[in-house]
Coordinates of C-alpha atoms and ligand atoms in Angstrom, one line a residue:
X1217 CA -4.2 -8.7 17.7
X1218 CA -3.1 -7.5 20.7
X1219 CA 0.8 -6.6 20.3
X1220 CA 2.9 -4.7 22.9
X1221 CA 5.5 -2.5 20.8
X1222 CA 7.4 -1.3 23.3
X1223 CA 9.1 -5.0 24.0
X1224 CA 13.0 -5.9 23.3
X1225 CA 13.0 -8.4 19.9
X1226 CA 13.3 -11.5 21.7
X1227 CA 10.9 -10.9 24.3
X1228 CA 8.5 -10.5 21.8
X1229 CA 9.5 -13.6 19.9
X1230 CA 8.7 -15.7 22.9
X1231 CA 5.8 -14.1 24.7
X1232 CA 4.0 -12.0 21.5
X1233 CA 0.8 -14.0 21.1
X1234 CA 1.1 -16.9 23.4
X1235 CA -0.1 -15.4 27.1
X1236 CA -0.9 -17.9 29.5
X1237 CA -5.0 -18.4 29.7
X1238 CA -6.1 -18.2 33.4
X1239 CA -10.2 -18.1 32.5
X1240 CA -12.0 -20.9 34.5
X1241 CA -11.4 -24.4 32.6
X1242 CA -8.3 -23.2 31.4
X1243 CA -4.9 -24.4 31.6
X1244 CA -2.4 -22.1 32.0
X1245 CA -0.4 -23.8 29.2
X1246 CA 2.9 -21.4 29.0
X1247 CA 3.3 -22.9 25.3
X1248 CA 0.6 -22.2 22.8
X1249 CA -1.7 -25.5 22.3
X1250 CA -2.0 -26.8 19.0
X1251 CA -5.6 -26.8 18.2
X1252 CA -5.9 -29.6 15.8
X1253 CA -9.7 -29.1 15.6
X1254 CA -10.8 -28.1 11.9
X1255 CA -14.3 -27.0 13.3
X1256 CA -15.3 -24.8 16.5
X1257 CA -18.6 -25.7 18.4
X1258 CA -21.2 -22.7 19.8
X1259 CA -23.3 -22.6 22.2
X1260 CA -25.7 -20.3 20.6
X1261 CA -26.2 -20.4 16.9
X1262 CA -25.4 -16.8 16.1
X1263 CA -22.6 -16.7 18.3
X1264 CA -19.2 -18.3 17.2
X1265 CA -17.3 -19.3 20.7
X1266 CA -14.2 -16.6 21.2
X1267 CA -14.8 -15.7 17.3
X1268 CA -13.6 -19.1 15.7
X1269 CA -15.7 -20.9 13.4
X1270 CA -13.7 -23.3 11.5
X1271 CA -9.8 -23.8 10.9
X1272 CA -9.4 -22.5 7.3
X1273 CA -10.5 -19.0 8.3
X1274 CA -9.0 -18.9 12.1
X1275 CA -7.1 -21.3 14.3
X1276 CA -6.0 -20.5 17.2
X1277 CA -2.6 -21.6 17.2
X1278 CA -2.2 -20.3 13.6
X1279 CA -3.1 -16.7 15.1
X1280 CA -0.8 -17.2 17.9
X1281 CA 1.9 -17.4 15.3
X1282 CA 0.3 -14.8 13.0
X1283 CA 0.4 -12.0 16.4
X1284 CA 3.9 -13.0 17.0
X1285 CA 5.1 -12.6 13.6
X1286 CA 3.2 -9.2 13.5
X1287 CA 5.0 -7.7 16.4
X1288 CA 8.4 -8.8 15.0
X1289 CA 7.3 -6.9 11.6
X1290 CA 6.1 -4.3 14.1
X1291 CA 3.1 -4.6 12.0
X1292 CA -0.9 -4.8 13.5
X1293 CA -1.6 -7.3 11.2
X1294 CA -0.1 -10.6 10.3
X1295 CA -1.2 -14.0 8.3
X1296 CA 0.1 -16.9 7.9
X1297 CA 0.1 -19.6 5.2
X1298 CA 1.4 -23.0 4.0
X1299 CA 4.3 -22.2 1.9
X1300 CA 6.0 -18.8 0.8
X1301 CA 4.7 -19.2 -2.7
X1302 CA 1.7 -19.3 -1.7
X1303 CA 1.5 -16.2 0.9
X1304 CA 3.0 -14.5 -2.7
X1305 CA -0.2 -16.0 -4.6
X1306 CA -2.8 -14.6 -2.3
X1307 CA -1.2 -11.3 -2.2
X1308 CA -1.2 -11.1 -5.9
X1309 CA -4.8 -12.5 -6.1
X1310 CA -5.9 -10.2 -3.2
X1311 CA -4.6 -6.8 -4.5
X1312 CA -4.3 -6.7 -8.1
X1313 CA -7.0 -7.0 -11.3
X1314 CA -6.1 -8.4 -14.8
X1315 CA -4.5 -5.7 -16.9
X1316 CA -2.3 -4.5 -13.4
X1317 CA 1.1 -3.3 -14.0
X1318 CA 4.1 -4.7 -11.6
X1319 CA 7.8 -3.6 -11.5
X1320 CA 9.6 -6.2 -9.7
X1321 CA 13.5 -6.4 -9.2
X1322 CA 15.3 -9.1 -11.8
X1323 CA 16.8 -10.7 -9.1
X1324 CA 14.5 -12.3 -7.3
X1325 CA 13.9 -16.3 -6.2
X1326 CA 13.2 -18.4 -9.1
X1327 CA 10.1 -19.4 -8.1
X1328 CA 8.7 -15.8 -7.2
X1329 CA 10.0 -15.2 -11.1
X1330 CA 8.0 -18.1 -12.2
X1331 CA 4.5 -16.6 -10.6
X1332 CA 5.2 -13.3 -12.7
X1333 CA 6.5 -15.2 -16.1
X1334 CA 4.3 -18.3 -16.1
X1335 CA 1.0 -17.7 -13.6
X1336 CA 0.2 -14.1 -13.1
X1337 CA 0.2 -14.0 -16.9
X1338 CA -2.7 -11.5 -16.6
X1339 CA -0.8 -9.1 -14.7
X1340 CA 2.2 -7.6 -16.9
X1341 CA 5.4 -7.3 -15.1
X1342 CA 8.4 -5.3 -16.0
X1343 CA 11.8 -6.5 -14.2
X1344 CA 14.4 -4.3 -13.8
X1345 CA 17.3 -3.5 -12.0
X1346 CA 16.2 -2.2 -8.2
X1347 CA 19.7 -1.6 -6.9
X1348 CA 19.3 2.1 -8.4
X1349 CA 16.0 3.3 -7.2
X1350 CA 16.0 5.7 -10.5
X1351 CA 15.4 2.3 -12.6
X1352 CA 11.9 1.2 -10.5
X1353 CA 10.5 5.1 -10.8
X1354 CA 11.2 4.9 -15.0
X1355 CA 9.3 2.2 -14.9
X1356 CA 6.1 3.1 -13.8
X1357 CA 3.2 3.0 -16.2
X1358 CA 0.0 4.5 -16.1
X1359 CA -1.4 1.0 -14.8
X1360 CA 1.0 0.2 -12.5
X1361 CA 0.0 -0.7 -9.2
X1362 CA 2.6 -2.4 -7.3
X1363 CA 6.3 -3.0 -6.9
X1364 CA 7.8 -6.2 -5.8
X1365 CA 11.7 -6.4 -4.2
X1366 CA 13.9 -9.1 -2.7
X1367 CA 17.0 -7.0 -0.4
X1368 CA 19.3 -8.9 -0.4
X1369 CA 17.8 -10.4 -3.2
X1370 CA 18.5 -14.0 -3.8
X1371 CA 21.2 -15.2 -4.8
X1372 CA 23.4 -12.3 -5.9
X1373 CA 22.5 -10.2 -2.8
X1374 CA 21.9 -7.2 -4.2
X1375 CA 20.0 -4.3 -2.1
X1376 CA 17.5 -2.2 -3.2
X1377 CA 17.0 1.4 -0.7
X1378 CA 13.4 0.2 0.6
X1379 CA 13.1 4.0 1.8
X1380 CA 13.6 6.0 -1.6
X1381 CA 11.7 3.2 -3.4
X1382 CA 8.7 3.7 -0.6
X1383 CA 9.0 7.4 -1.3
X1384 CA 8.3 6.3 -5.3
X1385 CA 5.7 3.8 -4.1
X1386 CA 3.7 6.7 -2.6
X1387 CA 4.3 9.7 -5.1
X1388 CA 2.3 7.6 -7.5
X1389 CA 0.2 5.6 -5.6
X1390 CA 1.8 2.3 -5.7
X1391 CA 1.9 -0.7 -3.3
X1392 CA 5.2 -1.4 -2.1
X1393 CA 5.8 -5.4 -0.8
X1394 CA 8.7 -6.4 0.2
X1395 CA 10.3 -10.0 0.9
X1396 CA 12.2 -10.0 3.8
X1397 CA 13.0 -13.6 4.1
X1398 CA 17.0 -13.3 3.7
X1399 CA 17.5 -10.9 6.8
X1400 CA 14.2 -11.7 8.7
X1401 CA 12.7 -8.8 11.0
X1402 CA 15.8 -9.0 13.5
X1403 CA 17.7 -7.7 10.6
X1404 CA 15.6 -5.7 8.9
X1405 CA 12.3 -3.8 9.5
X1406 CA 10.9 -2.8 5.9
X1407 CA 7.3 -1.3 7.1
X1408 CA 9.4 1.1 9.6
X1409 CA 11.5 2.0 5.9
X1410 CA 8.1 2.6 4.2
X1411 CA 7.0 -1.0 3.0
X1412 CA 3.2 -1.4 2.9
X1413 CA 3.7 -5.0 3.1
X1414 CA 6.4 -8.0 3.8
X1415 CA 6.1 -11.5 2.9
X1416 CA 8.0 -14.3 4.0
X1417 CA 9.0 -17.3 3.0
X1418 CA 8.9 -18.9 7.0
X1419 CA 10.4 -21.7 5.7
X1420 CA 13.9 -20.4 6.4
X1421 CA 15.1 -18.1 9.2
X1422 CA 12.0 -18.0 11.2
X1423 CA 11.7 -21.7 11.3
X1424 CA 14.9 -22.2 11.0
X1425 CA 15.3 -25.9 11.5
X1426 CA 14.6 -27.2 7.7
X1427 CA 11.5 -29.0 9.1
X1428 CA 8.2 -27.1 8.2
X1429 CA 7.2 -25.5 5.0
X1430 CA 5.7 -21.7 5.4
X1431 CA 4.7 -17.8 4.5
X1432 CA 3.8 -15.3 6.1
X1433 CA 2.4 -11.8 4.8
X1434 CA 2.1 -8.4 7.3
X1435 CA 1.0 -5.3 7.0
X1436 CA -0.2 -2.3 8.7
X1437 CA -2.8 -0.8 6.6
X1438 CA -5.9 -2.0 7.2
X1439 CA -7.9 -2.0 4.1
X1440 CA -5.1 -4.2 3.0
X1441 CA -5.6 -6.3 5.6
X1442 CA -8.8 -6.7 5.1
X1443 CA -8.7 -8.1 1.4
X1444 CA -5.4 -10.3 2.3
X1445 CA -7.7 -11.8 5.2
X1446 CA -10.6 -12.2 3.0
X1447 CA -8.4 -14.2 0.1
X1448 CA -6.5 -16.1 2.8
X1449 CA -10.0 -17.3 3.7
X1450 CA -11.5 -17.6 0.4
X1451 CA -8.5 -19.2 -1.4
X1452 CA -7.6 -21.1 2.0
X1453 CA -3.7 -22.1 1.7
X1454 CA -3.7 -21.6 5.3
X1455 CA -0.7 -22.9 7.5
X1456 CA -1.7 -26.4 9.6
X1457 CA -1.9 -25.9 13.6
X1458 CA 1.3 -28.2 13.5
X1459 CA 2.9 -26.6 11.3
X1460 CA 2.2 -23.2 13.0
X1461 CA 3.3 -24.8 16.2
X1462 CA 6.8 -25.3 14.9
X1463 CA 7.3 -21.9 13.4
X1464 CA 6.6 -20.7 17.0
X1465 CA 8.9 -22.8 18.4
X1466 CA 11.5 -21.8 16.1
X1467 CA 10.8 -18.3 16.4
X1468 CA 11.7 -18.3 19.9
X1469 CA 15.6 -18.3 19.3
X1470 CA 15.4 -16.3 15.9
X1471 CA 17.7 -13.5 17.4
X1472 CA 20.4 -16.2 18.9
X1473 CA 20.5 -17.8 15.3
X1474 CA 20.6 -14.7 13.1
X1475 CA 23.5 -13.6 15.0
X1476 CA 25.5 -16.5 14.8
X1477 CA 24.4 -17.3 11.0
X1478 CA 25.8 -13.5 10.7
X1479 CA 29.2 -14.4 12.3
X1480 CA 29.8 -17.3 10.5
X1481 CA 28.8 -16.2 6.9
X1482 CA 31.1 -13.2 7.6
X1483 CA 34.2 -15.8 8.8
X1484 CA 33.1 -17.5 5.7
X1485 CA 33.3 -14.7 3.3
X1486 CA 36.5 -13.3 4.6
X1487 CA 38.4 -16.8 4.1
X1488 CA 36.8 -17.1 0.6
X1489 CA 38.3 -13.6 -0.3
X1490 CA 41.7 -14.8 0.0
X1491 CA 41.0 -17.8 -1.7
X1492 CA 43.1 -17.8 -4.7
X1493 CA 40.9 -20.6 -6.4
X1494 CA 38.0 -17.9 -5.4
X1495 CA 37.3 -15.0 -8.4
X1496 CA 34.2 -13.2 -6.3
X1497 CA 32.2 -13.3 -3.2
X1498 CA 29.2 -11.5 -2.8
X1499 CA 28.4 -10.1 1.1
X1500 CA 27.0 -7.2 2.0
X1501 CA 29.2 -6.7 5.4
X1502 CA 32.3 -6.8 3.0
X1503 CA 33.5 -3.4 2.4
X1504 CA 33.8 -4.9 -1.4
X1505 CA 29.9 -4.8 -1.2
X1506 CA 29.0 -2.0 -3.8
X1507 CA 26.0 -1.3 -1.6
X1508 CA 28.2 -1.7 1.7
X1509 CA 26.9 2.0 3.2
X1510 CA 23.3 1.3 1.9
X1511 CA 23.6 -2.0 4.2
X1512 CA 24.8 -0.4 7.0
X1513 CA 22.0 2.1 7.0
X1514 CA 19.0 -0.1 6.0
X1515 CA 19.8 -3.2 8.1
X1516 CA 21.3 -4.3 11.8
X1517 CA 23.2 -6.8 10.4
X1518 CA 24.1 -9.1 6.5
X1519 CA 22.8 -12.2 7.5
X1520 CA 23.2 -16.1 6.7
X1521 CA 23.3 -15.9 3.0
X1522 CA 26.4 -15.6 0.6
X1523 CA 27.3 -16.1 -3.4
X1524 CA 30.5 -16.9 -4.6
X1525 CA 32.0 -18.1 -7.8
X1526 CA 35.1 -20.4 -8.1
X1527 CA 37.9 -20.5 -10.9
X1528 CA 36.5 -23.1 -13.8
X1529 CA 34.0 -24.5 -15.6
X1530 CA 30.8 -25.8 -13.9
X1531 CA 32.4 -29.2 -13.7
X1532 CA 34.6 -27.5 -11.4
X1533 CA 32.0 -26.1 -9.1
X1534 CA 30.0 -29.1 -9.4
X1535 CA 33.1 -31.3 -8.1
X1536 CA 34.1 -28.9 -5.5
X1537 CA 29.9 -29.0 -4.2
X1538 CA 30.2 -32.8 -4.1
X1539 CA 33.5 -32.7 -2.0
X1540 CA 32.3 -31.1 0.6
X1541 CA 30.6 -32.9 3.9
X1542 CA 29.7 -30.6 6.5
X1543 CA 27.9 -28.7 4.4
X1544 CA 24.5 -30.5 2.5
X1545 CA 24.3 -29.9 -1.1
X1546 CA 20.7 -28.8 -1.5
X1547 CA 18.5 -26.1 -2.1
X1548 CA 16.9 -23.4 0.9
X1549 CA 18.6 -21.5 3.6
X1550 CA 17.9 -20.2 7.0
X1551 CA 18.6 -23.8 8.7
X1552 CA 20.8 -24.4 11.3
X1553 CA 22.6 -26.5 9.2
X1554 CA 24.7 -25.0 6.5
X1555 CA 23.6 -25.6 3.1
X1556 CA 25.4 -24.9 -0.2
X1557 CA 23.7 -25.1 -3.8
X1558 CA 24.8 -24.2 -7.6
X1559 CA 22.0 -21.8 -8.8
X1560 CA 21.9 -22.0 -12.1
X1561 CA 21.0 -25.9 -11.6
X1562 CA 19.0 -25.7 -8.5
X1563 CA 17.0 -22.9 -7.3
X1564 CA 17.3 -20.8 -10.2
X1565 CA 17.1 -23.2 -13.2
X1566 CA 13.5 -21.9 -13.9
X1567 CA 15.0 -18.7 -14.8
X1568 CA 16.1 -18.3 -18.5
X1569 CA 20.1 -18.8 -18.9
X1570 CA 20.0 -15.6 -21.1
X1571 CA 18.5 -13.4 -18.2
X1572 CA 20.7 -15.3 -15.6
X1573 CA 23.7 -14.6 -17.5
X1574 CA 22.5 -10.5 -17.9
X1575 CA 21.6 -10.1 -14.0
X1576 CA 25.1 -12.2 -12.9
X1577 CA 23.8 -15.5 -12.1
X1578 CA 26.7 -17.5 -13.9
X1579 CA 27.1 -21.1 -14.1
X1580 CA 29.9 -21.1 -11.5
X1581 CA 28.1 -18.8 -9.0
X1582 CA 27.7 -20.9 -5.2
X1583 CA 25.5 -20.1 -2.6
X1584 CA 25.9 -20.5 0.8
X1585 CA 23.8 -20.8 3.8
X1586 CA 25.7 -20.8 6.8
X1587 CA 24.4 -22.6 9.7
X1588 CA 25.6 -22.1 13.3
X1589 CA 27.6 -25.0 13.6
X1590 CA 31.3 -24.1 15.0
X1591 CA 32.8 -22.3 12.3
X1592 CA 36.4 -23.8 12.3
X1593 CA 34.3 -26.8 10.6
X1594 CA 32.8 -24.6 8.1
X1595 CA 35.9 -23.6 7.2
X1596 CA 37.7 -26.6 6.9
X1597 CA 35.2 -28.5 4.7
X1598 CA 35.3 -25.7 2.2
X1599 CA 39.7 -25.4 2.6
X1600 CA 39.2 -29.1 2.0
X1601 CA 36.8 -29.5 -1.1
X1602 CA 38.5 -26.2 -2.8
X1603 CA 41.8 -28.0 -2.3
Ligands
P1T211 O1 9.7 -22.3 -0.6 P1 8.6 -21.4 -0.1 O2 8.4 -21.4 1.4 O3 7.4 -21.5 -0.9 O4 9.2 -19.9 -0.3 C1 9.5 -19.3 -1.5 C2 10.5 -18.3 -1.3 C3 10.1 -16.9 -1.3 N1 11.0 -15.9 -1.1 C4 12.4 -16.2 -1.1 C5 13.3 -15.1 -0.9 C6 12.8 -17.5 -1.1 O5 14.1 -17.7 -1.0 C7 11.9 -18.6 -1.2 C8 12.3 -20.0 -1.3 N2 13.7 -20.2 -1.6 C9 14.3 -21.4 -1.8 C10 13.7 -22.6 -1.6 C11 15.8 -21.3 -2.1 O6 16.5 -22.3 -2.0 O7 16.2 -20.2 -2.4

């Protein structure tokens, strides 16, 4: 991958991986082709032509996508694959051995939960709770071998210090991943803090228009690399050229739409403070944050994502969801379109009530994905459904 470092965000977003191809018979296509072609023809039967053999194990357009999302990670290597889950499955397949130990944060996506509790049964996993980087070092074991944070995490945005928790990583020789799909890289860079890798679910901010399903997994270790490459291959939930194509193309505005997602989800946290049919809202660029100052170090901005909870029962929060009509009562995030969802029905309903209630996840807790529509809107669909 040939990645040029030195480049402002958003140059990289639109030039990183898709340079214009002047050799003879080419094109000069300024947008990357999709390569629809599942199979590559030689000319010579040892030699593949420019290295690609068949679509499952590289595509073109699916490495454009992969280069581009490496420089944003300012990571060497990058892969990409057809959901989030199932960039999380490969990296658990590709770097850990029945008996392994993880310590993962207890507030994490409910489906990331569910790999841990219900299909990486082999593995044993101990949750606890990351926001003190104390708790994750207790809870290493003599077969531990890798740690697994959300920060924010979803949905209660809680942080966890990537640096002191990379510093544990390496004292005892533990891989540190990292989801960075709430804040995406213009937020937050967590291999520059000490990651070893990031996943994403590219499904939300770095698509960014609800439209294609996607993950993506960087690094910039090497031998890492090299087994994440081999199980992307070997297990082959590779992302489809088309699919690829439209994560590039939504890439290409990612810093325009994390800044406005930003601005908006702050306007909308602010009104919902002083909301007296509001109890709590949950934003970490609100100096009521309890890990406000770890926020302002570890990240350029809070992004798209708040949690609040209303006065009531959940018959109250369920009627206030349902009033609403801007805003689309459904599950994911990182749209333009601003999205609201009740997670202890929706996203999170795989999760035990008894360990929702312990981590905060209360029957009255709301999400919120702000979109970048004008944010007077916003504002008066919620003033209107809370009234
Ligand atoms: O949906 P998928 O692309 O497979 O990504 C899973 C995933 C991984 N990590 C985080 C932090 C996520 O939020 C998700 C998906 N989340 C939702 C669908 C949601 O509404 O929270």
């Amino acid at each position: 991958m040939s990645i040029n470092n030195k480049q402002g965000f958003s140059t990289k977003a639109i030039h990183a991986g898709e340079k214009p191809d002047f050799r003879e018979g080419a094109t000069g296509d300024v947008v990357v082709p999709i390569h629809l072609s599942t199979t590559f023809a030689r000319a010579k039967t040892a030699v593949p032509t420019a290295g690609y053999e068949y679509t499952r194990s590289l595509n073109p357009t699916r490495r454009a996508l992969e280069t581009k999302l490496a420089a944003l990670e300012n990571a060497q290597y990058g892969l990409a694959f057809s959901s989030g889950l199932s960039a999380e499955s490969t990296v658990l397949v590709a770097l850990l051995k029945t008996g392994d130990h993880i310590i993962a944060f207890d507030d994490l996506y409910g489906g990331t939960k569910r790999l841990f509790n219900s299909v990486f049964t082999h593995y044993a996993t101990t949750f606890v709770d990351a926001t003190d980087a104390a708790n994750v070092e207790r809870a290493v074991q003599p077969n531990s071998k890798l740690i697994w944070i959300e920060t924010p995490t979803n949905p209660l945005l809680k942080l966890a210090d990537i640096r002191a928790i990379a510093d544990i990583a390496q004292r005892h020789n533990l891989i540190l991943v990292v989801d960075n799909t709430f804040l995406s890289p213009y937020f937050q860079k967590p291999l520059d803090l000490g990651a070893d890798v990031v996943v994403h679910s590219t499904t939300k901010y770095i698509g960014g228009h609800s439209d294609v399903l996607g993950g993506a997994v960087l690094t910039n270790d090497s031998g890492l690399y090299e087994k994440l490459q081999y199980h992307q291959n070997a297990i082959g939930a590779v992302l489809a050229p088309f699919d690829s194509y439209l994560a590039l193309r939504g890439i290409k505005t990612l810093a325009l739409r994390m800044e406005r997602h930003a601005q908006n989800a702050l306007a909308i946290a602010q009104y919902l403070e002083k909301h007296p049919k509001v109890t709590r809202v949950i934003y970490p660029a609100l100096t009521s944050h309890p890990q406000y100052e770890l926020a302002q170090r570890q990240t350029t901005g809070a992004g798209g994502v708040l949690s609040f909870e209303i006065k009531g029962e959940i018959s109250d929060a369920e009627r206030f969801l349902e009033s609403l009509t801007v805003f689309s009562l459904a599950e994911s995030l990182g749209g333009v379109e601003s999205l609201i969802e009740l997670p202890s029905v929706m996203t999170h309903a795989s999760v035990d009530k008894a360990v929702r209630e312990q981590i905060g996840i209360t029957d009255t807790l709301i999400r919120v994905s702000a979109g970048v529509e004008d944010i007077d809107d916003l504002i008066a669909d919620l003033a209107q459904a809370l009234n």
